[in-house]
PDB file of C-alpha atoms in Angstrom:
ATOM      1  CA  UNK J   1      83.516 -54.938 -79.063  1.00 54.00           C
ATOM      2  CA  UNK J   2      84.016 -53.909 -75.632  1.00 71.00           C
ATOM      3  CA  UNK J   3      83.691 -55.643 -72.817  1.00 87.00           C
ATOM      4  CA  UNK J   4      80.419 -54.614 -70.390  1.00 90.00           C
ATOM      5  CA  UNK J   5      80.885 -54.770 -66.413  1.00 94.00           C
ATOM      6  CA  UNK J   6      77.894 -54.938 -64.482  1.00 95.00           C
ATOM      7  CA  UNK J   7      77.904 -54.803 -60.332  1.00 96.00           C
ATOM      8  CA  UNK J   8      74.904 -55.543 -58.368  1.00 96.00           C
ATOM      9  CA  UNK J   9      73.192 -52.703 -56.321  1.00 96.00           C
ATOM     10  CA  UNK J  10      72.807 -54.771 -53.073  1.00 97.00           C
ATOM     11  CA  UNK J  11      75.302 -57.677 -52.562  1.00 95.00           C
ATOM     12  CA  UNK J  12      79.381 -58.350 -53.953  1.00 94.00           C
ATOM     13  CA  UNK J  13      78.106 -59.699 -57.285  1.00 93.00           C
ATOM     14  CA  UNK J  14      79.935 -58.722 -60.568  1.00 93.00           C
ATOM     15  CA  UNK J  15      80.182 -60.099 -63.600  1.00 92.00           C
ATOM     16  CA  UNK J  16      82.004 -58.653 -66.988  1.00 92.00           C
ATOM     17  CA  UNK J  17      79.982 -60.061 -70.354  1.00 90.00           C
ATOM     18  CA  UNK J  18      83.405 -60.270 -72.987  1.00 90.00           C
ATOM     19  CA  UNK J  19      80.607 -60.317 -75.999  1.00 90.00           C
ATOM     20  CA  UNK J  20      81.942 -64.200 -76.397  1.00 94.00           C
ATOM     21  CA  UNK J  21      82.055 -65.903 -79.931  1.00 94.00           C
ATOM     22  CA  UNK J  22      82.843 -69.869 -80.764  1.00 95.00           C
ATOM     23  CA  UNK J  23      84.406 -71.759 -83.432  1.00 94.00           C
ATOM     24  CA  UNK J  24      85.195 -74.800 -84.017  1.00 89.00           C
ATOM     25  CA  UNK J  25      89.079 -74.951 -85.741  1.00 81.00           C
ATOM     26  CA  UNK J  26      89.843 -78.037 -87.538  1.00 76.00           C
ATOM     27  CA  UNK J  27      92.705 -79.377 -89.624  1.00 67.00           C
ATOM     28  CA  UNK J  28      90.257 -81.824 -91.201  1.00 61.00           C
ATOM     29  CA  UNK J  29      89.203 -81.152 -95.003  1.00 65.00           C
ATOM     30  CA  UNK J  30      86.175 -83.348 -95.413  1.00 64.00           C
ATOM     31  CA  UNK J  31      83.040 -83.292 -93.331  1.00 73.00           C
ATOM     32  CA  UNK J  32      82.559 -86.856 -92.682  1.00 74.00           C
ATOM     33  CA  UNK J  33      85.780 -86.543 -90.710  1.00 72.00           C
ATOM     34  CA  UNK J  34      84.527 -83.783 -88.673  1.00 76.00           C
ATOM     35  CA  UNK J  35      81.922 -85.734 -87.307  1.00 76.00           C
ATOM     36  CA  UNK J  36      84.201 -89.226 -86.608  1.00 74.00           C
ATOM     37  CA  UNK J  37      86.931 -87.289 -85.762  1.00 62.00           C
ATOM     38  CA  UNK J  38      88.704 -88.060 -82.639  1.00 63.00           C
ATOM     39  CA  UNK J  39      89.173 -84.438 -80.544  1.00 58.00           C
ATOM     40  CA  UNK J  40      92.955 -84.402 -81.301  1.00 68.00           C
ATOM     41  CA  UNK J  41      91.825 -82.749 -84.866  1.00 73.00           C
ATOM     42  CA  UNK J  42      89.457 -80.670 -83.307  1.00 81.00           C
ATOM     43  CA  UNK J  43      89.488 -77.188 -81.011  1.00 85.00           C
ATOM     44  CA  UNK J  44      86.866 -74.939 -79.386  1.00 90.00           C
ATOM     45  CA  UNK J  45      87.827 -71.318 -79.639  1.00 91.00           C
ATOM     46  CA  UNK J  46      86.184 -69.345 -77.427  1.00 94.00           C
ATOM     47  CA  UNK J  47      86.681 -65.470 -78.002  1.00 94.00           C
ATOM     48  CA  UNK J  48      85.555 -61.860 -77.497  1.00 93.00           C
ATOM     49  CA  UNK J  49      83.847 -60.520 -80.970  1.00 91.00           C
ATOM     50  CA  UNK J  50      85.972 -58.106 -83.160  1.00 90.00           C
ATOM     51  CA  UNK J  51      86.839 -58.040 -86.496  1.00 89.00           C
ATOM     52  CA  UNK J  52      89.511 -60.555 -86.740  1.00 90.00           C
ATOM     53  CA  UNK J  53      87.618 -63.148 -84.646  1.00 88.00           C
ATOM     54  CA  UNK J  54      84.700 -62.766 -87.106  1.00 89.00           C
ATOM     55  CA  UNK J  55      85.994 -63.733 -89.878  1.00 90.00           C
ATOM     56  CA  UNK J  56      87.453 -66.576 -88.519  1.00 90.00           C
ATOM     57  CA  UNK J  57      83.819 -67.139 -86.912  1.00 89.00           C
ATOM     58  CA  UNK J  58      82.592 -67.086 -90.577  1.00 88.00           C
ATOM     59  CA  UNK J  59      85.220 -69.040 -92.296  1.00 88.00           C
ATOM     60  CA  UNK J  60      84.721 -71.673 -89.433  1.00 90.00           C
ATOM     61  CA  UNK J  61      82.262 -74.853 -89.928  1.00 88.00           C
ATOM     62  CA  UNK J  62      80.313 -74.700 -87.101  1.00 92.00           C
ATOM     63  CA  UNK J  63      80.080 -71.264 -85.270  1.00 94.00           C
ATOM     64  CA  UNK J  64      78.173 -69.199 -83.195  1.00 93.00           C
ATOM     65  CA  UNK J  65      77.533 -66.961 -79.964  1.00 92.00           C
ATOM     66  CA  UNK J  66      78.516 -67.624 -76.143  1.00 93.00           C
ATOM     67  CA  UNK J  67      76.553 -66.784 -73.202  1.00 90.00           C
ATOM     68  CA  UNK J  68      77.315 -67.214 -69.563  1.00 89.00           C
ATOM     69  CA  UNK J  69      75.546 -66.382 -66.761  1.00 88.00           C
ATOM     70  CA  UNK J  70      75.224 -68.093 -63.150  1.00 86.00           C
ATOM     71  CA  UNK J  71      72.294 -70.142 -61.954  1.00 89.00           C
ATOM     72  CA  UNK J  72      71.105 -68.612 -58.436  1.00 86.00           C
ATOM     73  CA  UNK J  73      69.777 -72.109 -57.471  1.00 90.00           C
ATOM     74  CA  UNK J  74      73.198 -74.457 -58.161  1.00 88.00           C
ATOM     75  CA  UNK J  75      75.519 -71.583 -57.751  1.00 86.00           C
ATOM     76  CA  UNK J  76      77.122 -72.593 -60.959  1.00 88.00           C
ATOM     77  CA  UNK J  77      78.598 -70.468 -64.139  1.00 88.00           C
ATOM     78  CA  UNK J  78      76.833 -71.350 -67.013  1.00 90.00           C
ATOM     79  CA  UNK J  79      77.973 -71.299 -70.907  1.00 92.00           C
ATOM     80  CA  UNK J  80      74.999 -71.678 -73.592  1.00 92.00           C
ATOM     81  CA  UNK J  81      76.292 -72.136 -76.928  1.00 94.00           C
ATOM     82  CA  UNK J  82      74.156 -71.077 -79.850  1.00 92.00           C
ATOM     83  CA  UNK J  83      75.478 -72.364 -82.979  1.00 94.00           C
ATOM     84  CA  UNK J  84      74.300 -70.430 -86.084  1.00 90.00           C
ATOM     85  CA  UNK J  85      72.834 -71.916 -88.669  1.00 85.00           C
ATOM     86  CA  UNK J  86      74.672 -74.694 -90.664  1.00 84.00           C
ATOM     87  CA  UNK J  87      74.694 -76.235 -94.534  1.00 85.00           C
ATOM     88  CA  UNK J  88      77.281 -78.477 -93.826  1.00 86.00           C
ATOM     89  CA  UNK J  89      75.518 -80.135 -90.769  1.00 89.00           C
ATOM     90  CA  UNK J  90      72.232 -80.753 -90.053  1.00 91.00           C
ATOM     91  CA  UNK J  91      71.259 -79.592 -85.680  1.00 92.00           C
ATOM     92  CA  UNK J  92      71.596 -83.001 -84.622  1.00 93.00           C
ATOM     93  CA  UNK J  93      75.271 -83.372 -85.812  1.00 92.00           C
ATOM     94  CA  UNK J  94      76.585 -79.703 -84.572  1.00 92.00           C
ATOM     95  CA  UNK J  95      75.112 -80.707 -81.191  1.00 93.00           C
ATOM     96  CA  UNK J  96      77.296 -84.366 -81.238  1.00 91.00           C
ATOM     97  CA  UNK J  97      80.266 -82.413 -82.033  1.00 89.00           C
ATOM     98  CA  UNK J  98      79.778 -79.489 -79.864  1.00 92.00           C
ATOM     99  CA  UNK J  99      78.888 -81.807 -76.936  1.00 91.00           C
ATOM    100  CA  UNK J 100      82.175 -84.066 -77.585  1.00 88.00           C
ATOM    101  CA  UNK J 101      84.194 -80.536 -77.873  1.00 88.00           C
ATOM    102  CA  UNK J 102      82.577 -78.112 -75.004  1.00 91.00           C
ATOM    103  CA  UNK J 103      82.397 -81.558 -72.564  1.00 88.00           C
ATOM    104  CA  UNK J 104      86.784 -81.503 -72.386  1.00 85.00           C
ATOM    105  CA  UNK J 105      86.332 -77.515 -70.736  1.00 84.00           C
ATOM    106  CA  UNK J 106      83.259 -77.462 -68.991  1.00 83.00           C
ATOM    107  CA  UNK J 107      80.813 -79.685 -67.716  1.00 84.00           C
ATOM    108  CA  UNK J 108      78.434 -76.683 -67.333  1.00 86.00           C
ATOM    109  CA  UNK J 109      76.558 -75.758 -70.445  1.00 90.00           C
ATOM    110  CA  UNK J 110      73.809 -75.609 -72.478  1.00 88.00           C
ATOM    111  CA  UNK J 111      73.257 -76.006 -76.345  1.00 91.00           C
ATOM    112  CA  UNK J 112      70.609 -73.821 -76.921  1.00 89.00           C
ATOM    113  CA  UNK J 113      69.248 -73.650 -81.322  1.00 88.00           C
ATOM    114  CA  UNK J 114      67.108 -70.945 -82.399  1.00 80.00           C
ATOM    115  CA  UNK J 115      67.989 -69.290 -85.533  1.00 76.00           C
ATOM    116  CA  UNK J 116      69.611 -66.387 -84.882  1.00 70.00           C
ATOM    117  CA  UNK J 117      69.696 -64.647 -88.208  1.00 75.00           C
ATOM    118  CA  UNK J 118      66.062 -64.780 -88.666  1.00 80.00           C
ATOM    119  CA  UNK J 119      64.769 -64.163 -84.977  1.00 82.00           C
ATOM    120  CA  UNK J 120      64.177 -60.740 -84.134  1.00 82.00           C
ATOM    121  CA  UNK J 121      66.247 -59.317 -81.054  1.00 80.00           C
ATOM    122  CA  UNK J 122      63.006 -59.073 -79.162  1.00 81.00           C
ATOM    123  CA  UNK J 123      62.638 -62.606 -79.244  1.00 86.00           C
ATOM    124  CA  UNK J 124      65.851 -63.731 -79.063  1.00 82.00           C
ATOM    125  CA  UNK J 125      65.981 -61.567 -75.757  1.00 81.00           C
ATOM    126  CA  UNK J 126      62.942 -63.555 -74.496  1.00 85.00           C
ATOM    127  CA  UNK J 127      64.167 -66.850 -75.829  1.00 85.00           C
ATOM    128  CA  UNK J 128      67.709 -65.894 -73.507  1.00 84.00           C
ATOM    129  CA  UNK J 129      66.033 -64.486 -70.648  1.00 84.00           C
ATOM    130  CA  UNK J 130      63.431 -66.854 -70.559  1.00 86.00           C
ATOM    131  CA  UNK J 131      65.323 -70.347 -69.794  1.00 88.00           C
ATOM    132  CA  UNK J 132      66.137 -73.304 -67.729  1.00 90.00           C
ATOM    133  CA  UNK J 133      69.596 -74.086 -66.331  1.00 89.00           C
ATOM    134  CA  UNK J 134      70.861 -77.347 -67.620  1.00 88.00           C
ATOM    135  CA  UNK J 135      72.229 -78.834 -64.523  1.00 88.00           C
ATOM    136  CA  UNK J 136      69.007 -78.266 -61.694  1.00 91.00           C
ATOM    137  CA  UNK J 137      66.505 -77.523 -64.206  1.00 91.00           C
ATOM    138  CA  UNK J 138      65.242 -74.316 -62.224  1.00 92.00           C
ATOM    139  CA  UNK J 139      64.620 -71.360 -63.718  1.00 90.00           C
ATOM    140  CA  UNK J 140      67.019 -68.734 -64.835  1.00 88.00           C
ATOM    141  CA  UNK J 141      68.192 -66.432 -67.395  1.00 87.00           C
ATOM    142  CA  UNK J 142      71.016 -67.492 -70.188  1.00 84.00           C
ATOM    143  CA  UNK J 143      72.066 -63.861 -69.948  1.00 84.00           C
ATOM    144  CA  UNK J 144      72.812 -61.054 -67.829  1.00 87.00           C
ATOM    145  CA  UNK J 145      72.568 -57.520 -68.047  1.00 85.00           C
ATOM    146  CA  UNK J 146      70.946 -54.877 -66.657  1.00 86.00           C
ATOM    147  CA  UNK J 147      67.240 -55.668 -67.041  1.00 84.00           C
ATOM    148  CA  UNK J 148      67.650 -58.885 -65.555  1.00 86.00           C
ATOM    149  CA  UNK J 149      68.153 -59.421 -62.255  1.00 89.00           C
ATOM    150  CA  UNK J 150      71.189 -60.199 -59.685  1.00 91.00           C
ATOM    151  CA  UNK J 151      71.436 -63.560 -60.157  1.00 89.00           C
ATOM    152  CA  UNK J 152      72.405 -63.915 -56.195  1.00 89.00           C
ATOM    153  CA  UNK J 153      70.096 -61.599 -54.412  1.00 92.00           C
ATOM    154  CA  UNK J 154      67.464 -60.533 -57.048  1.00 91.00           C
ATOM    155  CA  UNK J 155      68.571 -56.785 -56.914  1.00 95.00           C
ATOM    156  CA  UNK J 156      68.928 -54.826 -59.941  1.00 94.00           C
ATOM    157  CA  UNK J 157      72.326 -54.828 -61.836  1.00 95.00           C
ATOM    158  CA  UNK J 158      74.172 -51.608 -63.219  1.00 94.00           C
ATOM    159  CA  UNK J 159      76.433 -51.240 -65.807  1.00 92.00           C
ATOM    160  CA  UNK J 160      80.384 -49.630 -64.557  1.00 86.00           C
ATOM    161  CA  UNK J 161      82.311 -48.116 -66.986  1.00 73.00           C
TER     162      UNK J 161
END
């Protein structure tokens, strides 16, 4: 997928969403070691969708879609993770291992469950748009584009192409 640049109408702010994916890659063949495993046998991908990148997306054991927006009130980029929906582990044990994974990058995120196969886009949209930022709390918007607003000013965004 391409990537979508969006500039602010009033102030310097710009921001390119890459349509991010995650995975989780492991060398580990059973699930109990997934969830002791020390992070040596584990790795966070975090990628642009296309073809290639979804089938490893698919063939991965826990998966799912990257956000990132910044928070206007800490001044801080922020990634939500949204894992898709798992056999293997139950919500509880995707967020342990996400948490020990995404906390080596980034200290700056948010693991945010809904089920995104069964939610329509409407509400996922809300659900996105609709949030709180997981370092201050306040406020914000998971996503950006260009019915939200500038996250520094509050001006409208437009897409460049």
């Amino acid at each position: 997928m391409a990537e979508i640049k969006f500039k602010c109408t009033n102030c310097d702010f710009a921001f390119t969403d890459k349509n991010l994916i995650f995975y989780l890659n492991s060398n580990l063949d059973d699930l109990e070691s997934i969830l002791n495993s020390n992070s040596e046998d584990l790795e966070l991908i975090e990628e642009s969708l296309n073809k290639e990148n979804s089938d490893k997306m698919t063939k991965a054991v826990i998966s799912g879609f990257l956000y990132e927006n910044y928070c206007p009130h800490c001044n801080e980029l922020i990634k939500t993770y949204v894992p898709e929906t798992n056999e293997l582990f139950n919500p509880e044990e995707i967020e342990r291992i996400l948490n020990k994974e995404i906390s080596k990058k980034t200290s700056e995120y948010k693991i945010l469950f809904f089920d995104f196969k069964k939610t329509l886009y409407r509400d996922r949209r809300k659900i996105l748009e609709n949030n709180q930022c997981p370092n201050c709390e306040n406020e914000m918007s998971l996503v950006i584009s260009e019915k939200t607003p500038c996250p520094q000013c509050g001006a409208s965004l437009k897409e460049e192409f």
